[in-house]
Coordinates of C-alpha atoms and ligand atoms in Angstrom, one line a residue:
M11 CA 18.4 19.9 7.8
I12 CA 14.8 20.8 8.6
N13 CA 12.2 19.5 6.2
L14 CA 9.2 21.8 6.9
L15 CA 6.9 19.1 5.4
D16 CA 7.7 16.9 8.3
Y17 CA 5.9 19.3 10.6
D18 CA 2.3 19.7 11.5
L19 CA 0.8 23.2 12.0
E20 CA 1.7 23.3 15.7
E21 CA 5.3 22.4 14.9
I22 CA 5.4 25.0 12.1
T23 CA 4.1 27.6 14.6
N24 CA 6.9 26.7 17.1
Y25 CA 9.4 26.9 14.3
V26 CA 8.1 30.4 13.2
T27 CA 8.2 31.7 16.8
S28 CA 11.8 30.4 17.1
L29 CA 12.6 32.8 14.3
N30 CA 11.1 35.7 16.3
E31 CA 8.3 36.0 13.7
P32 CA 4.6 36.5 14.4
K33 CA 2.4 33.4 14.7
F34 CA 0.2 34.3 11.7
R35 CA 3.2 33.7 9.4
A36 CA 2.9 30.0 10.3
K37 CA -0.4 29.5 8.5
Q38 CA 0.9 31.3 5.5
L39 CA 4.1 29.2 5.4
Y40 CA 2.1 26.0 5.9
T41 CA -0.3 26.9 3.0
D42 CA 2.7 27.6 0.8
I43 CA 4.5 24.3 1.5
L44 CA 1.2 22.3 1.1
N45 CA 0.6 24.0 -2.2
G46 CA 4.0 22.8 -3.4
K47 CA 5.6 26.2 -3.4
D48 CA 9.3 26.8 -2.8
F49 CA 11.4 29.8 -1.6
S50 CA 11.5 31.1 -5.1
D51 CA 7.8 31.1 -5.9
S52 CA 6.2 32.1 -2.6
T53 CA 3.7 34.9 -3.4
V54 CA 2.6 35.7 0.2
L55 CA 5.7 35.6 2.4
P56 CA 7.9 38.7 2.6
K57 CA 11.6 38.4 1.5
A58 CA 13.0 39.1 4.9
F59 CA 11.0 36.2 6.4
L60 CA 12.1 33.9 3.5
D61 CA 15.7 34.9 4.1
K62 CA 15.4 33.9 7.8
V63 CA 13.9 30.5 6.8
S64 CA 16.7 30.0 4.3
I65 CA 19.4 30.8 6.9
S66 CA 17.9 28.4 9.4
G67 CA 18.6 25.6 6.8
A68 CA 15.0 24.7 6.5
K69 CA 13.6 23.3 3.2
F70 CA 10.1 24.0 1.9
Q71 CA 9.9 20.9 -0.3
A72 CA 11.2 17.4 0.5
V73 CA 11.1 16.0 -3.0
K74 CA 11.3 17.4 -6.5
I75 CA 9.9 15.9 -9.7
Y76 CA 13.0 14.8 -11.6
K77 CA 11.5 13.0 -14.6
T78 CA 8.1 12.0 -15.8
F79 CA 7.0 9.1 -18.1
K80 CA 3.5 9.2 -19.6
S81 CA 1.7 6.0 -20.6
K82 CA -0.8 5.6 -23.4
D83 CA -3.5 4.9 -20.8
K84 CA -2.8 8.4 -19.1
T85 CA -0.8 6.8 -16.3
I86 CA 2.1 9.0 -15.3
K87 CA 5.2 7.7 -13.6
F88 CA 7.3 10.1 -11.6
L89 CA 10.9 9.8 -10.7
F90 CA 11.4 12.1 -7.6
K91 CA 14.7 13.4 -6.3
L92 CA 15.1 13.8 -2.6
N93 CA 17.2 16.6 -1.0
D94 CA 20.1 14.1 -0.5
N95 CA 19.8 13.2 -4.3
N96 CA 18.3 9.7 -3.6
L97 CA 15.7 8.7 -6.2
I98 CA 12.2 7.3 -5.5
E99 CA 9.1 6.6 -7.6
G100 CA 5.5 7.4 -7.7
V101 CA 2.7 6.5 -10.1
L102 CA -0.4 8.5 -10.9
M103 CA -3.4 6.4 -12.1
Q104 CA -6.4 8.0 -13.6
Y105 CA -9.8 6.4 -13.0
K106 CA -13.3 7.4 -13.6
F107 CA -13.8 8.1 -9.8
G108 CA -10.6 10.2 -9.6
K109 CA -6.9 10.3 -9.5
T110 CA -4.9 7.9 -7.4
L111 CA -1.3 8.5 -6.5
C112 CA 0.9 5.5 -5.5
V113 CA 3.7 6.7 -3.3
S114 CA 7.0 5.2 -2.0
T115 CA 7.8 4.8 1.7
Q116 CA 11.5 3.8 1.6
V117 CA 14.4 4.2 -0.8
G118 CA 14.6 0.6 -2.0
C119 CA 13.2 -2.2 0.2
K120 CA 14.5 -4.9 2.6
M121 CA 11.8 -7.5 2.0
N122 CA 13.3 -9.0 -1.1
C123 CA 10.2 -10.6 -2.6
A124 CA 11.3 -12.7 -5.6
F125 CA 9.0 -10.9 -8.1
C126 CA 9.6 -7.3 -7.0
A127 CA 12.1 -4.8 -8.3
S128 CA 12.0 -2.7 -5.2
G129 CA 13.8 -5.3 -3.2
L130 CA 17.0 -4.2 -4.7
N131 CA 19.3 -1.6 -3.1
F132 CA 17.7 -0.7 0.2
V133 CA 19.1 2.7 1.2
R134 CA 17.0 4.3 3.9
N135 CA 13.5 5.1 5.3
L136 CA 11.6 8.1 4.0
S137 CA 10.5 10.7 6.6
A138 CA 6.9 11.6 6.9
G139 CA 7.5 14.8 5.0
E140 CA 9.2 12.9 2.1
I141 CA 6.1 10.7 1.7
L142 CA 3.9 13.8 1.9
G143 CA 6.2 15.7 -0.5
Q144 CA 5.4 13.2 -3.3
I145 CA 1.7 14.2 -2.9
T146 CA 2.3 18.0 -2.7
A147 CA 4.7 17.8 -5.7
V148 CA 2.3 15.9 -8.0
N149 CA -0.7 17.9 -6.8
A150 CA 1.0 21.1 -7.8
Y151 CA 2.1 19.5 -11.1
L152 CA -1.6 18.8 -11.8
K153 CA -2.4 22.4 -10.8
G154 CA -4.1 21.4 -7.6
T155 CA -3.9 23.3 -4.3
A156 CA -4.2 22.2 -0.7
K157 CA -7.8 23.3 -0.6
D158 CA -8.8 22.2 -4.1
R159 CA -6.8 18.9 -4.5
A160 CA -6.2 17.3 -7.9
I161 CA -5.5 13.9 -6.2
T162 CA -8.4 12.0 -4.7
N163 CA -6.8 8.8 -3.5
I164 CA -3.4 7.7 -2.1
V165 CA -2.0 4.2 -2.0
L166 CA 1.2 3.3 -0.2
M167 CA 2.2 0.7 -2.8
G168 CA 5.4 2.3 -4.3
S169 CA 8.9 1.2 -3.3
G170 CA 9.4 0.1 0.2
E171 CA 7.5 -1.7 3.0
P172 CA 5.3 0.9 4.8
L173 CA 5.1 -1.1 8.0
D174 CA 8.9 -1.5 8.2
N175 CA 8.9 2.3 8.5
F176 CA 6.1 2.4 10.9
D177 CA 6.6 5.7 12.9
N178 CA 7.2 7.8 9.8
V179 CA 4.3 6.3 8.0
A180 CA 2.0 6.8 11.0
K181 CA 3.1 10.5 11.2
F182 CA 2.5 10.8 7.5
L183 CA -1.0 9.4 7.8
K184 CA -1.8 11.9 10.6
L185 CA -0.4 14.8 8.6
V186 CA -2.2 14.0 5.4
T187 CA -5.6 13.4 7.1
S188 CA -5.3 16.5 9.3
E189 CA -7.9 19.2 8.8
N190 CA -5.1 21.7 8.8
G191 CA -3.2 19.7 6.2
L192 CA -4.4 18.2 2.9
N193 CA -7.5 16.8 4.7
F194 CA -7.7 13.4 3.0
S195 CA -10.3 11.1 4.2
V196 CA -9.0 7.8 5.7
R197 CA -11.4 6.1 3.3
N198 CA -9.3 7.2 0.4
I199 CA -6.0 5.9 1.7
T200 CA -4.7 2.3 1.4
V201 CA -1.6 1.0 3.2
S202 CA -0.2 -2.1 1.5
T203 CA 2.0 -4.6 3.4
C204 CA 3.7 -7.9 2.7
G205 CA 2.5 -9.0 6.1
L206 CA 4.4 -7.8 9.2
V207 CA 2.1 -9.2 11.8
P208 CA 2.8 -7.1 14.9
K209 CA 2.8 -3.9 12.8
I210 CA -0.6 -4.8 11.3
E211 CA -1.9 -5.1 14.9
K212 CA -0.2 -1.8 15.8
L213 CA -1.8 -0.1 12.9
A214 CA -5.2 -1.4 13.9
D215 CA -4.6 -0.1 17.5
L216 CA -3.7 3.3 16.2
G217 CA -7.3 3.6 15.1
L218 CA -6.6 5.5 11.9
N219 CA -9.0 3.2 9.9
V220 CA -7.2 3.4 6.6
T221 CA -7.8 0.5 4.1
L222 CA -5.3 -2.3 4.7
A223 CA -4.1 -4.3 1.7
I224 CA -2.1 -7.4 2.2
S225 CA 0.2 -8.7 -0.5
L226 CA -0.5 -12.4 0.0
H227 CA 0.4 -13.9 -3.4
A228 CA 0.1 -17.5 -2.2
P229 CA -2.6 -19.7 -0.6
N230 CA -0.2 -21.6 1.7
N231 CA 3.2 -21.3 3.6
K232 CA 5.0 -23.6 1.1
I233 CA 4.4 -21.4 -1.9
R234 CA 4.7 -18.1 0.0
R235 CA 8.1 -19.1 1.4
E236 CA 9.3 -19.6 -2.1
I237 CA 8.5 -16.1 -3.2
M238 CA 8.3 -13.9 -0.1
P239 CA 11.2 -14.2 2.5
I240 CA 9.1 -12.4 5.1
S241 CA 6.9 -15.5 5.4
K242 CA 9.7 -17.3 7.1
S243 CA 9.1 -14.9 10.0
Y244 CA 5.3 -14.9 10.0
T245 CA 3.1 -17.8 8.9
I246 CA 0.3 -17.2 6.5
E247 CA -2.2 -18.2 9.2
S248 CA -0.8 -15.5 11.5
V249 CA -1.1 -12.9 8.7
I250 CA -4.8 -13.9 8.2
E251 CA -5.4 -13.7 12.0
A252 CA -3.8 -10.2 12.0
A253 CA -6.1 -9.2 9.1
K254 CA -9.1 -10.4 11.1
Y255 CA -7.9 -8.4 14.0
Y256 CA -7.6 -5.3 11.7
Y257 CA -11.1 -5.8 10.4
T258 CA -12.6 -6.3 13.9
L259 CA -11.0 -3.0 15.2
T260 CA -11.6 -0.9 12.1
N261 CA -14.6 -2.4 10.4
R262 CA -12.7 -1.9 7.1
R263 CA -12.8 -4.8 4.6
V264 CA -9.3 -6.0 4.0
I265 CA -7.9 -6.1 0.4
I266 CA -5.9 -9.2 -0.5
E267 CA -3.4 -8.6 -3.3
Y268 CA -2.6 -11.7 -5.3
A269 CA -0.3 -11.5 -8.3
L270 CA -0.8 -14.6 -10.6
I271 CA 2.6 -16.2 -11.5
K272 CA 2.6 -18.9 -14.2
G273 CA 3.1 -22.3 -12.7
V274 CA 3.7 -21.0 -9.2
N275 CA 0.5 -19.9 -7.6
D276 CA -2.1 -20.0 -10.4
S277 CA -3.6 -23.5 -10.3
L278 CA -7.3 -24.1 -9.5
E279 CA -6.2 -26.0 -6.4
C280 CA -4.4 -22.8 -5.3
A281 CA -7.7 -20.9 -5.9
R282 CA -9.7 -23.4 -3.8
E283 CA -7.0 -23.3 -1.0
L284 CA -7.1 -19.5 -1.1
S285 CA -10.9 -19.4 -0.7
A286 CA -10.7 -21.8 2.3
L287 CA -8.0 -19.7 3.9
L288 CA -10.0 -16.5 3.5
E289 CA -13.3 -18.0 4.4
N290 CA -13.8 -16.2 7.7
L291 CA -12.1 -12.9 6.8
T292 CA -14.1 -10.0 5.5
C293 CA -12.0 -9.2 2.4
H294 CA -11.8 -8.7 -1.3
V295 CA -9.2 -10.3 -3.5
N296 CA -7.5 -8.2 -6.2
L297 CA -6.0 -10.5 -8.8
I298 CA -3.3 -9.0 -10.9
R299 CA -1.1 -10.4 -13.6
L300 CA 2.5 -10.5 -12.5
N301 CA 4.7 -8.0 -14.4
D302 CA 7.2 -10.5 -15.8
V303 CA 10.5 -10.7 -14.0
T304 CA 12.4 -12.6 -16.7
E305 CA 15.8 -12.6 -14.9
R306 CA 14.2 -14.8 -12.2
G307 CA 12.1 -16.8 -14.6
L308 CA 8.8 -15.5 -13.2
I309 CA 6.1 -14.9 -15.8
G310 CA 2.6 -13.6 -15.5
T311 CA -0.4 -16.0 -15.9
L312 CA -2.2 -15.7 -19.2
E313 CA -5.6 -14.0 -19.3
N314 CA -7.8 -17.1 -19.8
K315 CA -6.2 -18.8 -16.9
M316 CA -6.6 -15.7 -14.8
N317 CA -10.3 -15.8 -15.6
L318 CA -10.5 -19.5 -14.5
F319 CA -8.8 -18.7 -11.3
L320 CA -11.2 -15.9 -10.7
R321 CA -14.1 -18.1 -11.5
E322 CA -12.9 -20.7 -9.0
L323 CA -12.7 -18.1 -6.2
L324 CA -16.2 -16.8 -7.0
I325 CA -17.7 -20.3 -7.1
N326 CA -16.1 -20.9 -3.6
G327 CA -17.7 -17.7 -2.3
T328 CA -14.7 -15.4 -2.2
S329 CA -15.2 -11.8 -3.3
A330 CA -12.7 -11.1 -6.1
T331 CA -11.9 -9.1 -9.2
I332 CA -9.1 -8.9 -11.7
R333 CA -7.3 -5.6 -11.4
R334 CA -6.6 -3.8 -14.6
S335 CA -2.9 -3.3 -14.9
L336 CA -2.0 0.3 -15.8
G337 CA 1.2 1.8 -17.2
D338 CA 2.7 -1.5 -18.6
D339 CA 4.4 0.4 -21.3
I340 CA 6.3 2.7 -18.9
D341 CA 7.7 0.1 -16.4
G342 CA 4.7 0.5 -14.1
A343 CA 5.8 -2.0 -11.5
C344 CA 7.5 -0.8 -8.3
G345 CA 11.2 -0.2 -8.4
Q346 CA 11.5 -0.8 -12.1
L347 CA 12.1 2.8 -13.0
R348 CA 14.5 3.6 -10.2
N349 CA 16.5 0.5 -11.1
K350 CA 16.6 1.5 -14.7
E351 CA 17.8 5.1 -13.8
L352 CA 20.5 3.7 -11.4
N353 CA 21.7 1.3 -14.1
L354 CA 21.9 4.2 -16.5
Q355 CA 23.7 6.4 -14.1
T356 CA 26.3 3.8 -13.0
N357 CA 26.3 2.1 -16.4
K358 CA 25.6 -1.2 -14.7
V359 CA 23.7 -3.7 -16.7
Q360 CA 23.6 -6.4 -14.2
K361 CA 21.0 -6.2 -11.4
V362 CA 22.4 -6.0 -7.9
K363 CA 21.4 -9.0 -5.7
T364 CA 20.7 -8.3 -2.1
T365 CA 19.7 -10.6 0.7
A366 CA 16.8 -9.7 2.9
V367 CA 17.9 -7.7 5.8
I368 CA 14.8 -7.8 7.9
S369 CA 15.1 -5.4 10.9
K370 CA 15.2 -7.0 14.3
D371 CA 12.0 -5.6 15.5
I372 CA 10.0 -7.2 12.7
Q373 CA 11.7 -10.6 13.1
T374 CA 10.4 -10.9 16.6
K375 CA 7.1 -12.8 16.5
K376 CA 5.9 -11.4 19.8
T377 CA 3.4 -8.6 19.4
T378 CA 4.6 -5.3 20.6
T379 CA 1.1 -4.3 21.5
Q380 CA 0.2 -6.7 24.2
N381 CA 1.0 -4.5 27.2
V382 CA -0.5 -1.1 26.3
K383 CA -4.0 -1.7 25.1
K384 CA -6.9 0.8 25.3
Q385 CA -10.1 -0.5 26.9
R386 CA -11.9 -0.3 23.6
N387 CA -9.3 -2.5 21.9
L388 CA -9.3 -5.0 24.8
D389 CA -13.1 -5.2 24.5
N390 CA -12.9 -5.7 20.7
K391 CA -10.1 -8.3 21.0
S392 CA -12.1 -10.5 23.3
K393 CA -15.2 -10.0 21.1
F394 CA -12.9 -11.0 18.2
K395 CA -11.7 -14.1 20.0
S396 CA -15.2 -15.4 20.8
N397 CA -16.3 -14.6 17.2
N398 CA -13.4 -16.5 16.0
K399 CA -14.3 -19.6 18.0
F400 CA -17.8 -19.2 16.7
S401 CA -16.5 -18.9 13.1
K402 CA -14.3 -21.9 13.4
N403 CA -17.4 -24.0 14.4
A404 CA -19.3 -22.3 11.6
K405 CA -16.5 -23.2 9.2
N406 CA -16.7 -26.9 10.2
L407 CA -20.4 -26.9 9.7
T408 CA -20.1 -25.2 6.3
N409 CA -17.5 -27.7 5.2
K410 CA -19.7 -30.6 6.1
N411 CA -22.6 -29.0 4.3
D412 CA -20.5 -28.3 1.3
K413 CA -19.3 -31.8 1.0
L414 CA -22.9 -33.0 1.1
K415 CA -24.0 -30.3 -1.3
S416 CA -21.2 -30.9 -3.9
K417 CA -22.5 -34.5 -4.3
N418 CA -25.8 -32.9 -5.6
P419 CA -25.5 -31.9 -9.3
N420 CA -28.3 -29.3 -8.9
V421 CA -26.2 -27.4 -6.4
K422 CA -23.3 -27.3 -8.8
Q423 CA -25.6 -26.1 -11.6
A424 CA -27.0 -23.3 -9.3
R425 CA -23.4 -22.3 -8.4
N426 CA -22.5 -22.1 -12.1
Q427 CA -25.5 -19.9 -12.8
A428 CA -24.5 -17.7 -9.9
F429 CA -21.0 -17.5 -11.2
N430 CA -22.2 -16.5 -14.7
K431 CA -24.2 -13.7 -13.2
I432 CA -21.2 -12.5 -11.1
T433 CA -18.8 -12.5 -14.0
K434 CA -21.2 -10.6 -16.2
T435 CA -21.3 -7.8 -13.5
N436 CA -17.6 -8.1 -13.1
S437 CA -16.8 -7.6 -16.7
K438 CA -18.8 -4.4 -16.7
Q439 CA -17.1 -3.1 -13.6
K440 CA -14.0 -1.0 -13.9
Y441 CA -11.2 -2.5 -11.9
R442 CA -9.3 -0.5 -9.3
Ligands
SAH527 N1 5.8 -3.6 0.4 C1 4.4 -3.4 0.2 C2 4.1 -2.3 -0.8 C3 5.0 -2.2 -2.0 S1 4.7 -3.3 -3.4 C4 3.7 -4.7 -0.1 O1 4.4 -5.7 -0.2 O2 2.5 -4.7 -0.2 C5 3.1 -2.9 -4.0 C6 2.4 -4.1 -4.6 O3 3.0 -4.5 -5.9 C7 2.5 -5.4 -3.8 O4 1.3 -6.1 -3.7 C8 3.6 -6.2 -4.5 O5 3.6 -7.5 -4.1 C9 3.2 -5.9 -5.9 N2 4.3 -6.2 -6.9 C10 5.6 -6.1 -6.8 N3 6.2 -6.5 -7.9 C11 5.3 -6.9 -8.7 C12 5.3 -7.5 -10.1 N4 6.4 -7.7 -10.7 N5 4.1 -7.8 -10.6 C13 2.9 -7.5 -10.0 N6 2.9 -7.0 -8.7 C14 4.0 -6.7 -8.1

């Protein structure tokens, strides 16, 4: 089956010529599919042309909105149906600065993080067009068009691990940022990963410059291994090194996602350890309260403790905010809705347990990018290494200074004053 949304304009043109149709039809067809139109509601294309497309077995749209759930805070959760009847989820969040759509990249997920509902029932990767289709469908639902989009930002934070579906995600990023396509700016796109080190490097090498978010959720290997199986393949230190590499090549501040879990990763010691770990990385920490996963005994940290954690990070010089949680009343966390629907459909009440099936290529710790590097990347890498040496020295110096400083009560007082100033600004700020 051909999913036309998998194609860029050039590929659509080749397809149109293969039907013995004139080239100008390609642009019309592409506009239609990007506007979320289907065979039945195309207003521009003649019936004879549409019949040919239909006979060729090609589909205009890769996903259809199957159900919607609206939250009190205007968040809308979408359950999409794919052409093979698989279900995936997306969430639309409305902020002052615009509308952000969170999209899925796989049906289910293999990563099996202890706190995440998407780690259940991995079925398959999504194609580039199936990721794009979530955007065209919701954009049309909001009465937007390809030229006048209703969606301003995209986050790849729905079900699935984007970097475990690298080639399709990379093609999607090219399609969605293309001038002939929906023309999103890379600045408005965030790719979130649980930390597949070689793939983070590969993404940096691609030079697409999207924002990278890393789901860290722990300040050290011991805690991370308890909640994220992927950390058995890649140490937390190697994830931070990959993040530094990403920053060096793209100049984009990295986002660190940290879900606070009661009694697991939310002590002040954890906050201090996190600050030390991130000291030489240009990053911002998004703290979020865990959506409770009661069947695994994981509960979100209470608000006052979250504030203390935030305060400790800020005092230790780490940029951080608490992210407002949206859509709590409609099962906003990834995978929750799809699981509910599958349980309803199969009448299963018990959750299915799966073990992590991490594909071979991501188990190998060797980077895949060592051989083919562009000169720019090589230059940047050596610059990165020498900077890194320098920053290690700088870190030692800062530590020594800090130890001296912390003995001085005036310094502590000054830090507290600085903290109060920051938290005042923070509480005024709208969290992303
Ligand atoms: N696989 C990618 C993207 C999908 S998950 C990743 O790991 O980043 C999107 C984000 O939601 C991740 O930061 C993930 O750790 C977080 N998440 C998953 N379950 C959650 C829960 N129960 N509460 C809070 N955040 C959760």
